[in-house]
JSON list of C-alpha atoms in Angstrom, two decimals:
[
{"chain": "A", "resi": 240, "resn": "UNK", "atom": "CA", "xyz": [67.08, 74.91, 47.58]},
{"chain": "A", "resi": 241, "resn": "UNK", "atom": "CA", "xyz": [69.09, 74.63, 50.59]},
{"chain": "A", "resi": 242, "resn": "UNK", "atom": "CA", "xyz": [71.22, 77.23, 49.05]},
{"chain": "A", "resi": 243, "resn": "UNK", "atom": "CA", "xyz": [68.63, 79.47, 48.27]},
{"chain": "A", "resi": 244, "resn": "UNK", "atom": "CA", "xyz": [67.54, 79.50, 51.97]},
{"chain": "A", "resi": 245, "resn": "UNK", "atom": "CA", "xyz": [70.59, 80.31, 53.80]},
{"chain": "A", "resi": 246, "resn": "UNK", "atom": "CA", "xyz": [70.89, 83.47, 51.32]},
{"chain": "A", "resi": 247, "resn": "UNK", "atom": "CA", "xyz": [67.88, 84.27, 52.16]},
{"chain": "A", "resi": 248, "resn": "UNK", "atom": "CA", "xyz": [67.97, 84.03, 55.67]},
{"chain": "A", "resi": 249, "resn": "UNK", "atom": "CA", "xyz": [69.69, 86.75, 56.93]},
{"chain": "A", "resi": 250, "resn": "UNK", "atom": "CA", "xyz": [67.40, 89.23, 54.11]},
{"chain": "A", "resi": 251, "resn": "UNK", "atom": "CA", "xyz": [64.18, 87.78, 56.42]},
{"chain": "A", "resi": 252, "resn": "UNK", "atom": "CA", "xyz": [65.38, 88.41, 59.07]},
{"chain": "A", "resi": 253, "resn": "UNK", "atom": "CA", "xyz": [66.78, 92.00, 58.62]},
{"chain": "A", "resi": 254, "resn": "UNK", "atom": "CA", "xyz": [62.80, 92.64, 57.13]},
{"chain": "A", "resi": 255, "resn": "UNK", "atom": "CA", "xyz": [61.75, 91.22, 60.00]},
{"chain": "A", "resi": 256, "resn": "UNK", "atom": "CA", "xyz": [63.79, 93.56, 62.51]},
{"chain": "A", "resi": 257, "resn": "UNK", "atom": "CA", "xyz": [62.79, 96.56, 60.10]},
{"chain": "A", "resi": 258, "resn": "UNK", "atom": "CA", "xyz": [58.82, 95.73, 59.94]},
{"chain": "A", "resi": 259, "resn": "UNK", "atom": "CA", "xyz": [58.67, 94.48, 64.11]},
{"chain": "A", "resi": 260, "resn": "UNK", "atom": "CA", "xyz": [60.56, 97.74, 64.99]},
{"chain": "A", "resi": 261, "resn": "UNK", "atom": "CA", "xyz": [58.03, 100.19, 62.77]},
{"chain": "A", "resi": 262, "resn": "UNK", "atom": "CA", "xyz": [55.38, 97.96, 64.10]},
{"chain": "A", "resi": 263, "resn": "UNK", "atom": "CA", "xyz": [53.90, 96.84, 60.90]},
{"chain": "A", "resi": 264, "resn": "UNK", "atom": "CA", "xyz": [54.24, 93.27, 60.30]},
{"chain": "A", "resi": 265, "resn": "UNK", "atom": "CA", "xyz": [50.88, 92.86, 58.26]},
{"chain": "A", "resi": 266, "resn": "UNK", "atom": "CA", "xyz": [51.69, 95.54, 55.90]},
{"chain": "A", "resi": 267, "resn": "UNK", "atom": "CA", "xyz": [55.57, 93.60, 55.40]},
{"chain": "A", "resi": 268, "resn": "UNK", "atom": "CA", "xyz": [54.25, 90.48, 55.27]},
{"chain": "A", "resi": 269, "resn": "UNK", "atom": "CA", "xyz": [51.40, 91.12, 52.33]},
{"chain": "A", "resi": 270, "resn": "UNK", "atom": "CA", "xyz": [54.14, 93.24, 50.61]},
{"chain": "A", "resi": 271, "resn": "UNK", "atom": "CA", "xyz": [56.66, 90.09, 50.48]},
{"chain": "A", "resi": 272, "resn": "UNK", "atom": "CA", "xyz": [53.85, 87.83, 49.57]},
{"chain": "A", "resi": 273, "resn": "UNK", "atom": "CA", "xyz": [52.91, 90.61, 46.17]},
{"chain": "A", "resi": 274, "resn": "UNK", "atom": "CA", "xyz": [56.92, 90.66, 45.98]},
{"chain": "A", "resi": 275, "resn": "UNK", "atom": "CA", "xyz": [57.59, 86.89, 46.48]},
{"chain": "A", "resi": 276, "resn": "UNK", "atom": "CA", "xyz": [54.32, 86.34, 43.66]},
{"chain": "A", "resi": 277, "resn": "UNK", "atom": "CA", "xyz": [56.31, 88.65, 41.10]},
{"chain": "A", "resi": 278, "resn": "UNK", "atom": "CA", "xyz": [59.31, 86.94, 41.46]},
{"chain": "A", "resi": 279, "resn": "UNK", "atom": "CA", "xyz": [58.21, 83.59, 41.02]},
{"chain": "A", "resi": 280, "resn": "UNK", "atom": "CA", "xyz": [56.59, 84.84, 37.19]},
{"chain": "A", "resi": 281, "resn": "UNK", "atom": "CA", "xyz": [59.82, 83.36, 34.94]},
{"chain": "A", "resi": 282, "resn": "UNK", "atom": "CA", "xyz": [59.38, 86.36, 32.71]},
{"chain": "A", "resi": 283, "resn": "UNK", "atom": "CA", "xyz": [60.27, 88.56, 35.86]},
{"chain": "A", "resi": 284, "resn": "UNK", "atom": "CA", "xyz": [63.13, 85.86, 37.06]},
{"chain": "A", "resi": 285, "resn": "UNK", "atom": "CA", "xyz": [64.91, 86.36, 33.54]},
{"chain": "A", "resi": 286, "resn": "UNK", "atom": "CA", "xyz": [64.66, 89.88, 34.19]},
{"chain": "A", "resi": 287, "resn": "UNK", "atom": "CA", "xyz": [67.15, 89.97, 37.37]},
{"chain": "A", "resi": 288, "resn": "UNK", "atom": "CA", "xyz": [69.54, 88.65, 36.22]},
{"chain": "A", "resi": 289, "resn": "UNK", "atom": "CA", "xyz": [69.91, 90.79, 32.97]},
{"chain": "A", "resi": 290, "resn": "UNK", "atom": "CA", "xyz": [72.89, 93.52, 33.30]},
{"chain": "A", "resi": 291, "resn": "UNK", "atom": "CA", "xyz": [70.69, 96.13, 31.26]},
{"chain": "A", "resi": 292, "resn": "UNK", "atom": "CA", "xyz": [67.91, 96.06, 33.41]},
{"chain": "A", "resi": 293, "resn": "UNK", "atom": "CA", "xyz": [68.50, 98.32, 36.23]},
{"chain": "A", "resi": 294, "resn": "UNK", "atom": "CA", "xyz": [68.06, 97.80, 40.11]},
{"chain": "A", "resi": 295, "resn": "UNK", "atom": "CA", "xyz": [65.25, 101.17, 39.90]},
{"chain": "A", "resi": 296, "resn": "UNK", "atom": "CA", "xyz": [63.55, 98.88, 37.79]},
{"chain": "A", "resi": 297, "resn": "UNK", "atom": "CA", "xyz": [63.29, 95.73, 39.25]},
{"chain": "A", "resi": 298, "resn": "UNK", "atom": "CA", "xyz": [62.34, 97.34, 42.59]},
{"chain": "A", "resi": 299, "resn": "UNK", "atom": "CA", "xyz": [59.34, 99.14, 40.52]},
{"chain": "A", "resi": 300, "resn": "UNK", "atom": "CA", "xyz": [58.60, 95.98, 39.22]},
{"chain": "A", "resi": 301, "resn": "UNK", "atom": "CA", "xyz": [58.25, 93.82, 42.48]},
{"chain": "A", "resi": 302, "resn": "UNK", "atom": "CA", "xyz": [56.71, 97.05, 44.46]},
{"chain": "A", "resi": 303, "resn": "UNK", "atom": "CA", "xyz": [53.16, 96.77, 45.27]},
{"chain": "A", "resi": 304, "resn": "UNK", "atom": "CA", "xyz": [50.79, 99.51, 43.77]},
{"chain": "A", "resi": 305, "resn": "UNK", "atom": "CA", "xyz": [50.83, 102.75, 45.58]},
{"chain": "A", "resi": 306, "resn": "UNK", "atom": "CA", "xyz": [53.55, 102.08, 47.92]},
{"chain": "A", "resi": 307, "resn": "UNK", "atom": "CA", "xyz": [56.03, 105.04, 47.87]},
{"chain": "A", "resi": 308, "resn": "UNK", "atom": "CA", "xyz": [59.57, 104.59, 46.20]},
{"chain": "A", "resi": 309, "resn": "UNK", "atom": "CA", "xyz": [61.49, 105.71, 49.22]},
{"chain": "A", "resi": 310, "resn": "UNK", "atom": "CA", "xyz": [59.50, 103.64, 51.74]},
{"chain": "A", "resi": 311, "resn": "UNK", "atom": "CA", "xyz": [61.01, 101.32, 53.80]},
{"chain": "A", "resi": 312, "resn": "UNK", "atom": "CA", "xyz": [59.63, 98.35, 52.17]},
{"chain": "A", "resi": 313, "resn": "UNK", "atom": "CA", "xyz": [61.26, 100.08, 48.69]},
{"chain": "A", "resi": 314, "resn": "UNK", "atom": "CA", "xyz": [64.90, 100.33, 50.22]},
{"chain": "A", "resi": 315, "resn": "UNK", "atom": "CA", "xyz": [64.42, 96.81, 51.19]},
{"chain": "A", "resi": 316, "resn": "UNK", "atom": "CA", "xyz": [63.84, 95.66, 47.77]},
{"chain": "A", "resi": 317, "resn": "UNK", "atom": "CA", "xyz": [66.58, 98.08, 46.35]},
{"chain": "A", "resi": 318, "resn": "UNK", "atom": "CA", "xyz": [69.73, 96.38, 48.54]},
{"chain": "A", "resi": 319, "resn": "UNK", "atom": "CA", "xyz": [67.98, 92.87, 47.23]},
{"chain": "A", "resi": 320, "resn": "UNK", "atom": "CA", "xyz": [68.01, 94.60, 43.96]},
{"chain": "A", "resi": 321, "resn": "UNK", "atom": "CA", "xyz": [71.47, 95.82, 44.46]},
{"chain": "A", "resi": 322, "resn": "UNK", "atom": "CA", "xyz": [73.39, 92.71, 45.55]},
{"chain": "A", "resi": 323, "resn": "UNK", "atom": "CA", "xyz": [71.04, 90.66, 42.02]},
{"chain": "A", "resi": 324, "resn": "UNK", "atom": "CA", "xyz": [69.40, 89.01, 44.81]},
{"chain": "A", "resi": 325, "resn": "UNK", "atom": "CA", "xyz": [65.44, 89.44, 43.33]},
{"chain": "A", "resi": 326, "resn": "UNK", "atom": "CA", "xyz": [65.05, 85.68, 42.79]},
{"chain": "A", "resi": 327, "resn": "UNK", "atom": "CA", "xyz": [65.18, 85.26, 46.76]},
{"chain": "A", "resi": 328, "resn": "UNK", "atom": "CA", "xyz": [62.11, 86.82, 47.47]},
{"chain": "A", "resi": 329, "resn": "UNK", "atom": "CA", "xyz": [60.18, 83.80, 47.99]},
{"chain": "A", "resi": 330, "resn": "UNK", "atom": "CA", "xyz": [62.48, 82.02, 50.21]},
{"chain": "A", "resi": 331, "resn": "UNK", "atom": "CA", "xyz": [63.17, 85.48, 52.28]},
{"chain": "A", "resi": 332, "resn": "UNK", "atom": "CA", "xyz": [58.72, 86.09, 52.20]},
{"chain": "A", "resi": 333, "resn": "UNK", "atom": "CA", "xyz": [58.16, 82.11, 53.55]},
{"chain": "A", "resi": 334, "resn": "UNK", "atom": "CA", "xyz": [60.92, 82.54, 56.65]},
{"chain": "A", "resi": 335, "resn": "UNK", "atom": "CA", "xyz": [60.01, 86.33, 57.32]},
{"chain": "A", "resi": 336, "resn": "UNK", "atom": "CA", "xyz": [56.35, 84.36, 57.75]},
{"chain": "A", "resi": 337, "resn": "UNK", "atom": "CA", "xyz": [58.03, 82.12, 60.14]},
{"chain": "A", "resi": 338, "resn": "UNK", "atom": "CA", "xyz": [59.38, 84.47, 62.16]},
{"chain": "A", "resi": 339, "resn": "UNK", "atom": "CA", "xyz": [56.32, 87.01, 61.99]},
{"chain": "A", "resi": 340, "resn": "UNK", "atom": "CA", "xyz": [54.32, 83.62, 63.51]},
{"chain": "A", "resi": 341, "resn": "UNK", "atom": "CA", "xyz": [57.67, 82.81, 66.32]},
{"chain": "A", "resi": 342, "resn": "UNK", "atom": "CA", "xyz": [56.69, 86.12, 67.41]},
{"chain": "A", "resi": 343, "resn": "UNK", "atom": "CA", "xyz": [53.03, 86.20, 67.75]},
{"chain": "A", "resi": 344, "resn": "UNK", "atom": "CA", "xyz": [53.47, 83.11, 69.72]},
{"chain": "A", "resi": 345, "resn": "UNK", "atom": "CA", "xyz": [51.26, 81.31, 66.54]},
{"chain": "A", "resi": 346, "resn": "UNK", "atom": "CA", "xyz": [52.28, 77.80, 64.99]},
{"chain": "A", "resi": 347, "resn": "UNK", "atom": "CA", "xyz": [51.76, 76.84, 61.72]},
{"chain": "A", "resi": 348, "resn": "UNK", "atom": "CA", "xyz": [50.43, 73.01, 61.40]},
{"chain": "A", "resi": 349, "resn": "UNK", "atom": "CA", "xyz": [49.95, 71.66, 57.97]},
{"chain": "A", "resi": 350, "resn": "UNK", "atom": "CA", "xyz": [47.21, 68.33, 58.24]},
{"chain": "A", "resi": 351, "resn": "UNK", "atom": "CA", "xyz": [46.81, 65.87, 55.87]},
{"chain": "A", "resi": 352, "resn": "UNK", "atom": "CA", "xyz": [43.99, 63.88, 56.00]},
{"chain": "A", "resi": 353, "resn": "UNK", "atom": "CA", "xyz": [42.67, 60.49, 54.21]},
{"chain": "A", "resi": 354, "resn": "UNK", "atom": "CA", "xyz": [39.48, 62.65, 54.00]},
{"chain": "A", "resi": 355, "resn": "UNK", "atom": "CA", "xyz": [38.32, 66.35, 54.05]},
{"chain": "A", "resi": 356, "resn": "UNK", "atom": "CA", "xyz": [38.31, 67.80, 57.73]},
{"chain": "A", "resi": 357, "resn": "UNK", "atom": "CA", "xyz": [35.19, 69.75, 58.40]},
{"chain": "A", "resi": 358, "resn": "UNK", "atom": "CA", "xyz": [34.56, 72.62, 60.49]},
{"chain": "A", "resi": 359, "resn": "UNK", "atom": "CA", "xyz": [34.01, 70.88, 63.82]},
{"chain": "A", "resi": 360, "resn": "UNK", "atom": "CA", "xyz": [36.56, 68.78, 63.62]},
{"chain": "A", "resi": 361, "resn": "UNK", "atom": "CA", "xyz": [38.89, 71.14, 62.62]},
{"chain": "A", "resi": 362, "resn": "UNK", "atom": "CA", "xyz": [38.34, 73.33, 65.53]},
{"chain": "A", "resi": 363, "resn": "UNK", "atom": "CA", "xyz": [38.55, 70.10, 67.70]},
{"chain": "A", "resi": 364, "resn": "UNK", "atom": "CA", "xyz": [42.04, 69.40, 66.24]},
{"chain": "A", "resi": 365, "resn": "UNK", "atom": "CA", "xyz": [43.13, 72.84, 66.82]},
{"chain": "A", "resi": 366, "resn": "UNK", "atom": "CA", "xyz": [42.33, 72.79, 70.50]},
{"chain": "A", "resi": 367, "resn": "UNK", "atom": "CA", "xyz": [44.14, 70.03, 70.86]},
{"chain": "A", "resi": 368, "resn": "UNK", "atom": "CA", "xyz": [47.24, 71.09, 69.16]},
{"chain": "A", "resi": 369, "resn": "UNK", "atom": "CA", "xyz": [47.05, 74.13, 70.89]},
{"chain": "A", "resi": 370, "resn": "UNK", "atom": "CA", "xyz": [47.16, 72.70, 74.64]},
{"chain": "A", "resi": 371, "resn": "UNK", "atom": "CA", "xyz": [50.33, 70.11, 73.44]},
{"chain": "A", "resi": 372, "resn": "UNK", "atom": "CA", "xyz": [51.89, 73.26, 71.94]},
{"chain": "A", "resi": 373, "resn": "UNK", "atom": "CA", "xyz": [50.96, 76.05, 73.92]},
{"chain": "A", "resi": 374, "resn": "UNK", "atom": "CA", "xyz": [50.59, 78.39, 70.69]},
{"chain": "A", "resi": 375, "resn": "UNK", "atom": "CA", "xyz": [47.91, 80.08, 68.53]},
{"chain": "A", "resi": 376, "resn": "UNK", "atom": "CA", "xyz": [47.54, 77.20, 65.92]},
{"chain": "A", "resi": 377, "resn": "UNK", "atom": "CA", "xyz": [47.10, 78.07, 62.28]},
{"chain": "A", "resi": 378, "resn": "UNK", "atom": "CA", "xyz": [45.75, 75.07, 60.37]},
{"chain": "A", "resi": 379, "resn": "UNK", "atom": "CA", "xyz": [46.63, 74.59, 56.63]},
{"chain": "A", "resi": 380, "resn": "UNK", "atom": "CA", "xyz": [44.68, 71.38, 55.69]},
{"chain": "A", "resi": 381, "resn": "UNK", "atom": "CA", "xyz": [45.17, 69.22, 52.71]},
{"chain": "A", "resi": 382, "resn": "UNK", "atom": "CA", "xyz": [43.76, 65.71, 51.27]},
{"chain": "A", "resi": 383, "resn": "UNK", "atom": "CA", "xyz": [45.36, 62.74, 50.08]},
{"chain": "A", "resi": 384, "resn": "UNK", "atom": "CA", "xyz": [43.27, 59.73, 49.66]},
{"chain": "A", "resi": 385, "resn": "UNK", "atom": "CA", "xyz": [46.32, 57.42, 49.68]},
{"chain": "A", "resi": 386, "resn": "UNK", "atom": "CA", "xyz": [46.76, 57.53, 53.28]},
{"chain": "A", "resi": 387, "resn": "UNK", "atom": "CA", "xyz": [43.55, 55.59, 53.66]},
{"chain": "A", "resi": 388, "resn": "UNK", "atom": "CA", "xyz": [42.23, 56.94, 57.06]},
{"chain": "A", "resi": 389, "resn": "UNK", "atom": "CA", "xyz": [43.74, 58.87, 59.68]},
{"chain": "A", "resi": 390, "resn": "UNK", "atom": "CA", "xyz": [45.92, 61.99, 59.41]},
{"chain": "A", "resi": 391, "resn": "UNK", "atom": "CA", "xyz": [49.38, 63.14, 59.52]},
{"chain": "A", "resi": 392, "resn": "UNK", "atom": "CA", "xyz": [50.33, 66.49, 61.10]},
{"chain": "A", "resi": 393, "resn": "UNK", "atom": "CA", "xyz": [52.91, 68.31, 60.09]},
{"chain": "A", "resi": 394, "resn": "UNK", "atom": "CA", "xyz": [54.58, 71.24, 62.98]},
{"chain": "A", "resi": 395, "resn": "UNK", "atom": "CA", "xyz": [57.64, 72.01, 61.13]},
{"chain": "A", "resi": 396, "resn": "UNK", "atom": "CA", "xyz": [59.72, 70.50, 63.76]},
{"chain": "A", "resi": 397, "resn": "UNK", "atom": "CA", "xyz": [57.66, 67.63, 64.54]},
{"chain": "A", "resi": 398, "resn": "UNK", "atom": "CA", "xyz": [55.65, 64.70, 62.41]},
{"chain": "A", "resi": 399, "resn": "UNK", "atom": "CA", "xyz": [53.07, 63.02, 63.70]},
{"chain": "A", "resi": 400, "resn": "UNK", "atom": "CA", "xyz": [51.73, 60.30, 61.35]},
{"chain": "A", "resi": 401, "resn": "UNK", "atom": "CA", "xyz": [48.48, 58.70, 62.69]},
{"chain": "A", "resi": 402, "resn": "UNK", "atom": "CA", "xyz": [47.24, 57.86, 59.03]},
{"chain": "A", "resi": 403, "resn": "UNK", "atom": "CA", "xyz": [46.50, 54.34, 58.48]},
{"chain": "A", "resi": 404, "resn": "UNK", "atom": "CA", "xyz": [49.24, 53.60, 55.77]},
{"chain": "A", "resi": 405, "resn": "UNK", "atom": "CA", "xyz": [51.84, 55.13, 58.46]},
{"chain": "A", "resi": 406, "resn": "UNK", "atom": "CA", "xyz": [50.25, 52.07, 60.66]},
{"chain": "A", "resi": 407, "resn": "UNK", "atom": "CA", "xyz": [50.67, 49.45, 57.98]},
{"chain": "A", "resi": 408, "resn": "UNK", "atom": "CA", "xyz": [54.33, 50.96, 57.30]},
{"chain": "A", "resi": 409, "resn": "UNK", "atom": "CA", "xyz": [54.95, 50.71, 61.13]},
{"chain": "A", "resi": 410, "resn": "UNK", "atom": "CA", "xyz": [53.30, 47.00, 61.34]},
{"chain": "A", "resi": 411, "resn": "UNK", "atom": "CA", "xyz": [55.07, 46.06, 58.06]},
{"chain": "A", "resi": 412, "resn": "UNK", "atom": "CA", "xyz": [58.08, 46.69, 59.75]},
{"chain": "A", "resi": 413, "resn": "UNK", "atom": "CA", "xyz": [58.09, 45.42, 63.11]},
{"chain": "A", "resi": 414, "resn": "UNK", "atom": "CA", "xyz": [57.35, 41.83, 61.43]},
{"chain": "A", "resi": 415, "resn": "UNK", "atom": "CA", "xyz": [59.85, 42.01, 59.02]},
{"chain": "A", "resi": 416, "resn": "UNK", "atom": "CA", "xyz": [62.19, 42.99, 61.60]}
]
């Protein structure tokens, strides 16, 4: 995996410079999601790495429909194509997402919670997170019943475990220690 992400890396980020400087980073990033979808498909996978299959035809493959051959988006895909470098795609879509969000001055937080989140407090947990972090906050929210109570947020560069097993883990711990 950790392979996998420094070869990616440096295909993000030259998407990244290509989509920021036409000034379409929506149209990129739903583009690398259809191309990062494709790619995960194993039938597809077994395809790029096949000598017969040519780089023309993997790009047509992982192009989304009615997108032009010679757009930039295509001659992205065809030096990925090129270099047998397909299976990347959704490593390269998940960091140009990172650095689409860097630069719209947005933070993804991923919340787990003991139980489902509704709307309000949702909203109250975003406020929050956005006057700590000073950022747009985009909330991905998940369940997981072990963690009895509580939540655990997740910044990417920062955990915050408030869930009542981390508390028992902590407590656990301390005493034992």
């Amino acid at each position: 995996m950790a392979q996998a992400i420094t070869l990616a890396r440096p295909y993000a980020r030259a998407a990244f410079e290509l989509a920021h400087g036409a000034g379409s980073l929506g149209a990129w990033s739903q583009a690398l999601a259809f191309a990062a979808e494709v790619a995960k498909d194993a039938r597809v996978a077994n395809l790029g790495n096949d000598p017969r299959v040519q780089p023309e035809q993997l790009v047509a493959i992982h192009l989304p429909q009615g997108m032009a051959a010679d757009a930039p988006f295509a001659r992205f895909l065809g030096e990925l194509a090129e270099h047998r470098r397909m299976a990347l795609l959704p490593e390269i879509a998940a960091l140009y997402e990172e650095y689409k969000r860097e630069s719209e001055s947005q933070l993804l937080v991923k919340v787990t919670s003991a139980f489902a989140l509704d709307a309000a407090q949702a909203e109250q947990l975003k406020a929050s997170l956005k006057r700590r972090f000073k950022r747009e906050i985009e909330l991905e929210t998940s369940v997981d019943a072990s963690l009895l109570g509580g939540v655990v947020i997740d910044t990417g560069s920062e955990v915050i475990d408030g869930s009542a097993r981390g508390r028992l883990s902590r407590l656990t711990s301390a005493l034992t220690h």
